[in-house]
Amino acid sequence: SFIISSTNAFVPLSKYANVSSKSTLKPITLVKMSDEAEDPFDMMISIPPTSSGLIAELKLKPILEVPSTMVEVRYKLPFGLDVAPKEGLAVCTKDGAGGEKIGDVLRFTSQWTMGLPRGNGLVSTAASFSGAIGWQCSLFDVTKASSWEEVVQALTSNVDSRTDEVVLLFERPIASD
């Protein structure tokens, strides 16, 4: 399985917010805009499905050579997305209902792969020792894909038998006035 190296942790959402297991979780997006190419983006992203209670803490370096910001887009399944390969990047070709805009660069997508259970509880530890595997969600770094087919495979792994949503992270150039 592939888990991005810039993720600091997958932790229960309740560590960061006072929520009960019955409450409706809203996506959390904390983004620091980048004025310089070297300033990293600091983000906290809720990991699908919406009931997982897990978040990923990310620190990302911008890939665009102009001031930019990160945009989190979530779609319920099924979803549509208009991106195409352009100069080694996955670039949005049509404005979408989720907020993506023409020219946005797809940086990450939620991806489902088979793997051992994560966590530090008794059940996950026992399942790991017994070899139990199952579908797990991670964030796929689109910029590190070795082929366009890898990007398509990651996007299409988000199916309703595994999750209720897909998470997409775009880097957007900030318009200069």
PDB file of C-alpha atoms in Angstrom:
ATOM      1  CA  SER A   1       0.000   0.000   0.000  1.00  0.00           C
ATOM      2  CA  PHE A   2       1.063   3.591  -0.524  1.00  0.00           C
ATOM      3  CA  ILE A   3       0.855   6.182   2.243  1.00  0.00           C
ATOM      4  CA  ILE A   4       2.344   9.582   1.537  1.00  0.00           C
ATOM      5  CA  SER A   5       5.579  10.324   3.285  1.00  0.00           C
ATOM      6  CA  SER A   6       4.549  13.834   4.240  1.00  0.00           C
ATOM      7  CA  THR A   7       1.683  12.624   6.415  1.00  0.00           C
ATOM      8  CA  ASN A   8       2.612  12.999  10.053  1.00  0.00           C
ATOM      9  CA  ALA A   9      -0.114  10.783  11.460  1.00  0.00           C
ATOM     10  CA  PHE A  10      -3.515   9.258  11.073  1.00  0.00           C
ATOM     11  CA  VAL A  11      -5.184  10.046  14.369  1.00  0.00           C
ATOM     12  CA  PRO A  12      -8.743   9.997  15.670  1.00  0.00           C
ATOM     13  CA  LEU A  13     -10.522  13.246  14.912  1.00  0.00           C
ATOM     14  CA  SER A  14     -11.693  13.437  18.529  1.00  0.00           C
ATOM     15  CA  LYS A  15      -8.111  14.311  19.528  1.00  0.00           C
ATOM     16  CA  TYR A  16      -8.583  17.664  17.737  1.00  0.00           C
ATOM     17  CA  ALA A  17     -12.265  18.333  18.262  1.00  0.00           C
ATOM     18  CA  ASN A  18     -14.803  17.557  20.908  1.00  0.00           C
ATOM     19  CA  VAL A  19     -17.100  15.258  18.930  1.00  0.00           C
ATOM     20  CA  SER A  20     -19.039  12.170  19.828  1.00  0.00           C
ATOM     21  CA  SER A  21     -19.134   9.081  17.643  1.00  0.00           C
ATOM     22  CA  LYS A  22     -22.750   9.891  16.743  1.00  0.00           C
ATOM     23  CA  SER A  23     -22.136  13.456  15.613  1.00  0.00           C
ATOM     24  CA  THR A  24     -21.925  14.416  11.967  1.00  0.00           C
ATOM     25  CA  LEU A  25     -18.276  15.086  11.149  1.00  0.00           C
ATOM     26  CA  LYS A  26     -17.574  18.040   8.916  1.00  0.00           C
ATOM     27  CA  PRO A  27     -14.386  18.137   6.855  1.00  0.00           C
ATOM     28  CA  ILE A  28     -11.600  20.064   8.531  1.00  0.00           C
ATOM     29  CA  THR A  29      -9.313  22.058   6.292  1.00  0.00           C
ATOM     30  CA  LEU A  30      -6.650  24.263   7.756  1.00  0.00           C
ATOM     31  CA  VAL A  31      -4.538  25.764   4.994  1.00  0.00           C
ATOM     32  CA  LYS A  32      -1.674  28.215   5.142  1.00  0.00           C
ATOM     33  CA  MET A  33      -1.405  30.095   1.871  1.00  0.00           C
ATOM     34  CA  SER A  34       2.032  30.207   0.314  1.00  0.00           C
ATOM     35  CA  ASP A  35       3.490  33.530  -0.801  1.00  0.00           C
ATOM     36  CA  GLU A  36       6.872  32.027  -1.563  1.00  0.00           C
ATOM     37  CA  ALA A  37       7.758  28.817  -3.366  1.00  0.00           C
ATOM     38  CA  GLU A  38       9.536  27.539  -0.241  1.00  0.00           C
ATOM     39  CA  ASP A  39       6.726  28.175   2.300  1.00  0.00           C
ATOM     40  CA  PRO A  40       4.977  24.867   3.028  1.00  0.00           C
ATOM     41  CA  PHE A  41       1.236  24.349   3.257  1.00  0.00           C
ATOM     42  CA  ASP A  42       0.071  23.034   6.645  1.00  0.00           C
ATOM     43  CA  MET A  43      -3.164  21.032   6.403  1.00  0.00           C
ATOM     44  CA  MET A  44      -5.358  18.671   8.380  1.00  0.00           C
ATOM     45  CA  ILE A  45      -7.571  16.473   6.206  1.00  0.00           C
ATOM     46  CA  SER A  46     -10.384  14.164   7.326  1.00  0.00           C
ATOM     47  CA  ILE A  47      -9.768  10.736   5.812  1.00  0.00           C
ATOM     48  CA  PRO A  48     -12.672   8.934   4.073  1.00  0.00           C
ATOM     49  CA  PRO A  49     -15.136   7.507   4.728  1.00  0.00           C
ATOM     50  CA  THR A  50     -16.901  10.301   6.607  1.00  0.00           C
ATOM     51  CA  SER A  51     -17.383   7.963   9.586  1.00  0.00           C
ATOM     52  CA  SER A  52     -13.674   7.025   9.920  1.00  0.00           C
ATOM     53  CA  GLY A  53     -12.848   9.707  12.484  1.00  0.00           C
ATOM     54  CA  LEU A  54      -9.270   9.836  11.145  1.00  0.00           C
ATOM     55  CA  ILE A  55      -7.363  12.876   9.984  1.00  0.00           C
ATOM     56  CA  ALA A  56      -4.056  13.279   8.205  1.00  0.00           C
ATOM     57  CA  GLU A  57      -1.699  16.070   9.111  1.00  0.00           C
ATOM     58  CA  LEU A  58       0.153  17.287   6.029  1.00  0.00           C
ATOM     59  CA  LYS A  59       3.013  19.670   5.401  1.00  0.00           C
ATOM     60  CA  LEU A  60       3.424  20.161   1.662  1.00  0.00           C
ATOM     61  CA  LYS A  61       5.838  22.225  -0.377  1.00  0.00           C
ATOM     62  CA  PRO A  62       4.213  24.088  -3.256  1.00  0.00           C
ATOM     63  CA  ILE A  63       5.034  22.779  -6.723  1.00  0.00           C
ATOM     64  CA  LEU A  64       3.888  25.860  -8.625  1.00  0.00           C
ATOM     65  CA  GLU A  65       6.415  28.618  -9.241  1.00  0.00           C
ATOM     66  CA  VAL A  66       3.855  31.330  -8.441  1.00  0.00           C
ATOM     67  CA  PRO A  67       2.064  32.154  -5.165  1.00  0.00           C
ATOM     68  CA  SER A  68      -0.558  29.480  -4.564  1.00  0.00           C
ATOM     69  CA  THR A  69      -3.003  27.969  -2.118  1.00  0.00           C
ATOM     70  CA  MET A  70      -4.374  24.483  -1.489  1.00  0.00           C
ATOM     71  CA  VAL A  71      -8.039  23.710  -2.134  1.00  0.00           C
ATOM     72  CA  GLU A  72      -9.789  20.685  -0.629  1.00  0.00           C
ATOM     73  CA  VAL A  73     -12.644  19.242  -2.695  1.00  0.00           C
ATOM     74  CA  ARG A  74     -14.946  16.448  -1.497  1.00  0.00           C
ATOM     75  CA  TYR A  75     -17.464  14.629  -3.634  1.00  0.00           C
ATOM     76  CA  LYS A  76     -20.070  12.079  -2.662  1.00  0.00           C
ATOM     77  CA  LEU A  77     -19.941   8.988  -4.863  1.00  0.00           C
ATOM     78  CA  PRO A  78     -20.232   8.604  -7.749  1.00  0.00           C
ATOM     79  CA  PHE A  79     -18.240  11.663  -8.806  1.00  0.00           C
ATOM     80  CA  GLY A  80     -16.993  13.287 -11.987  1.00  0.00           C
ATOM     81  CA  LEU A  81     -13.698  15.071 -12.458  1.00  0.00           C
ATOM     82  CA  ASP A  82     -12.122  16.781 -15.454  1.00  0.00           C
ATOM     83  CA  VAL A  83      -8.345  16.532 -15.177  1.00  0.00           C
ATOM     84  CA  ALA A  84      -5.773  15.701 -17.832  1.00  0.00           C
ATOM     85  CA  PRO A  85      -2.006  15.200 -17.905  1.00  0.00           C
ATOM     86  CA  LYS A  86      -0.127  18.371 -18.832  1.00  0.00           C
ATOM     87  CA  GLU A  87       3.629  18.823 -18.490  1.00  0.00           C
ATOM     88  CA  GLY A  88       3.847  15.994 -15.940  1.00  0.00           C
ATOM     89  CA  LEU A  89       0.988  17.317 -13.788  1.00  0.00           C
ATOM     90  CA  ALA A  90      -2.719  16.449 -13.493  1.00  0.00           C
ATOM     91  CA  VAL A  91      -4.380  19.741 -14.452  1.00  0.00           C
ATOM     92  CA  CYS A  92      -8.068  20.578 -14.124  1.00  0.00           C
ATOM     93  CA  THR A  93      -9.605  21.221 -17.562  1.00  0.00           C
ATOM     94  CA  LYS A  94     -13.113  22.278 -16.494  1.00  0.00           C
ATOM     95  CA  ASP A  95     -14.574  24.033 -13.441  1.00  0.00           C
ATOM     96  CA  GLY A  96     -16.321  21.532 -11.192  1.00  0.00           C
ATOM     97  CA  ALA A  97     -19.270  21.618  -8.820  1.00  0.00           C
ATOM     98  CA  GLY A  98     -16.955  20.863  -5.880  1.00  0.00           C
ATOM     99  CA  GLY A  99     -14.956  24.062  -6.341  1.00  0.00           C
ATOM    100  CA  GLU A 100     -12.061  22.987  -8.540  1.00  0.00           C
ATOM    101  CA  LYS A 101     -11.210  25.456 -11.304  1.00  0.00           C
ATOM    102  CA  ILE A 102      -9.523  25.309 -14.686  1.00  0.00           C
ATOM    103  CA  GLY A 103      -5.766  25.321 -14.146  1.00  0.00           C
ATOM    104  CA  ASP A 104      -5.840  23.819 -10.635  1.00  0.00           C
ATOM    105  CA  VAL A 105      -3.234  21.075 -10.194  1.00  0.00           C
ATOM    106  CA  LEU A 106      -4.406  17.827  -8.571  1.00  0.00           C
ATOM    107  CA  ARG A 107      -1.856  17.084  -5.846  1.00  0.00           C
ATOM    108  CA  PHE A 108      -3.527  14.300  -3.840  1.00  0.00           C
ATOM    109  CA  THR A 109      -6.538  12.018  -4.033  1.00  0.00           C
ATOM    110  CA  SER A 110      -7.942   9.526  -1.569  1.00  0.00           C
ATOM    111  CA  GLN A 111      -6.994   6.000  -2.615  1.00  0.00           C
ATOM    112  CA  TRP A 112      -8.102   2.569  -1.452  1.00  0.00           C
ATOM    113  CA  THR A 113      -5.645  -0.335  -1.248  1.00  0.00           C
ATOM    114  CA  MET A 114      -5.491  -3.662   0.564  1.00  0.00           C
ATOM    115  CA  GLY A 115      -3.412  -3.664   3.734  1.00  0.00           C
ATOM    116  CA  LEU A 116      -3.068  -4.669   7.371  1.00  0.00           C
ATOM    117  CA  PRO A 117      -5.225  -2.833   9.928  1.00  0.00           C
ATOM    118  CA  ARG A 118      -3.830   0.437  11.326  1.00  0.00           C
ATOM    119  CA  GLY A 119      -4.097   1.527  14.909  1.00  0.00           C
ATOM    120  CA  ASN A 120      -2.732   0.760  18.334  1.00  0.00           C
ATOM    121  CA  GLY A 121      -5.716  -0.951  19.899  1.00  0.00           C
ATOM    122  CA  LEU A 122      -6.124  -4.578  20.913  1.00  0.00           C
ATOM    123  CA  VAL A 123      -8.336  -5.442  17.926  1.00  0.00           C
ATOM    124  CA  SER A 124      -5.997  -3.928  15.304  1.00  0.00           C
ATOM    125  CA  THR A 125      -2.952  -5.565  16.944  1.00  0.00           C
ATOM    126  CA  ALA A 126      -4.633  -8.970  16.998  1.00  0.00           C
ATOM    127  CA  ALA A 127      -5.814  -8.562  13.405  1.00  0.00           C
ATOM    128  CA  SER A 128      -2.271  -7.651  12.303  1.00  0.00           C
ATOM    129  CA  PHE A 129      -0.783 -10.757  13.927  1.00  0.00           C
ATOM    130  CA  SER A 130      -3.456 -12.978  12.389  1.00  0.00           C
ATOM    131  CA  GLY A 131      -2.735 -11.570   8.922  1.00  0.00           C
ATOM    132  CA  ALA A 132      -6.162 -10.010   8.474  1.00  0.00           C
ATOM    133  CA  ILE A 133      -6.145  -7.583   5.580  1.00  0.00           C
ATOM    134  CA  GLY A 134      -8.785  -5.218   4.336  1.00  0.00           C
ATOM    135  CA  TRP A 135      -9.391  -2.062   2.340  1.00  0.00           C
ATOM    136  CA  GLN A 136      -7.637   1.017   3.713  1.00  0.00           C
ATOM    137  CA  CYS A 137      -7.702   4.622   2.651  1.00  0.00           C
ATOM    138  CA  SER A 138      -4.570   6.690   2.148  1.00  0.00           C
ATOM    139  CA  LEU A 139      -3.723   9.854   0.258  1.00  0.00           C
ATOM    140  CA  PHE A 140      -2.114   9.234  -3.128  1.00  0.00           C
ATOM    141  CA  ASP A 141       0.535  11.787  -4.150  1.00  0.00           C
ATOM    142  CA  VAL A 142      -0.403  12.455  -7.767  1.00  0.00           C
ATOM    143  CA  THR A 143       2.876  14.293  -8.430  1.00  0.00           C
ATOM    144  CA  LYS A 144       4.824  11.092  -7.698  1.00  0.00           C
ATOM    145  CA  ALA A 145       2.794   8.864 -10.014  1.00  0.00           C
ATOM    146  CA  SER A 146       4.962   7.043 -12.530  1.00  0.00           C
ATOM    147  CA  SER A 147       2.157   6.963 -15.110  1.00  0.00           C
ATOM    148  CA  TRP A 148      -1.234   8.509 -15.852  1.00  0.00           C
ATOM    149  CA  GLU A 149      -2.769   5.055 -15.345  1.00  0.00           C
ATOM    150  CA  GLU A 150      -1.637   5.155 -11.683  1.00  0.00           C
ATOM    151  CA  VAL A 151      -3.566   8.412 -11.201  1.00  0.00           C
ATOM    152  CA  VAL A 152      -6.680   6.964 -12.835  1.00  0.00           C
ATOM    153  CA  GLN A 153      -6.381   3.800 -10.733  1.00  0.00           C
ATOM    154  CA  ALA A 154      -6.133   5.837  -7.503  1.00  0.00           C
ATOM    155  CA  LEU A 155      -9.150   7.973  -8.461  1.00  0.00           C
ATOM    156  CA  THR A 156     -11.284   4.991  -9.483  1.00  0.00           C
ATOM    157  CA  SER A 157     -10.435   3.056  -6.290  1.00  0.00           C
ATOM    158  CA  ASN A 158     -12.951   5.354  -4.548  1.00  0.00           C
ATOM    159  CA  VAL A 159     -16.054   3.206  -5.032  1.00  0.00           C
ATOM    160  CA  ASP A 160     -19.265   3.088  -2.985  1.00  0.00           C
ATOM    161  CA  SER A 161     -18.519  -0.409  -1.649  1.00  0.00           C
ATOM    162  CA  ARG A 162     -15.516   1.106   0.229  1.00  0.00           C
ATOM    163  CA  THR A 163     -16.399   4.728   0.942  1.00  0.00           C
ATOM    164  CA  ASP A 164     -19.061   7.415   0.719  1.00  0.00           C
ATOM    165  CA  GLU A 165     -16.773  10.186  -0.572  1.00  0.00           C
ATOM    166  CA  VAL A 166     -13.584  11.046  -2.423  1.00  0.00           C
ATOM    167  CA  VAL A 167     -11.108  13.688  -1.235  1.00  0.00           C
ATOM    168  CA  LEU A 168      -9.152  15.731  -3.775  1.00  0.00           C
ATOM    169  CA  LEU A 169      -6.459  18.276  -2.933  1.00  0.00           C
ATOM    170  CA  PHE A 170      -5.641  20.855  -5.585  1.00  0.00           C
ATOM    171  CA  GLU A 171      -2.935  23.497  -5.688  1.00  0.00           C
ATOM    172  CA  ARG A 172      -4.313  26.727  -7.144  1.00  0.00           C
ATOM    173  CA  PRO A 173      -2.328  29.728  -8.342  1.00  0.00           C
ATOM    174  CA  ILE A 174      -3.305  32.925  -6.506  1.00  0.00           C
ATOM    175  CA  ALA A 175      -4.394  35.572  -8.994  1.00  0.00           C
ATOM    176  CA  SER A 176      -2.229  38.667  -8.817  1.00  0.00           C
ATOM    177  CA  ASP A 177      -3.984  42.033  -8.867  1.00  0.00           C
TER     178      ASP A 177
END
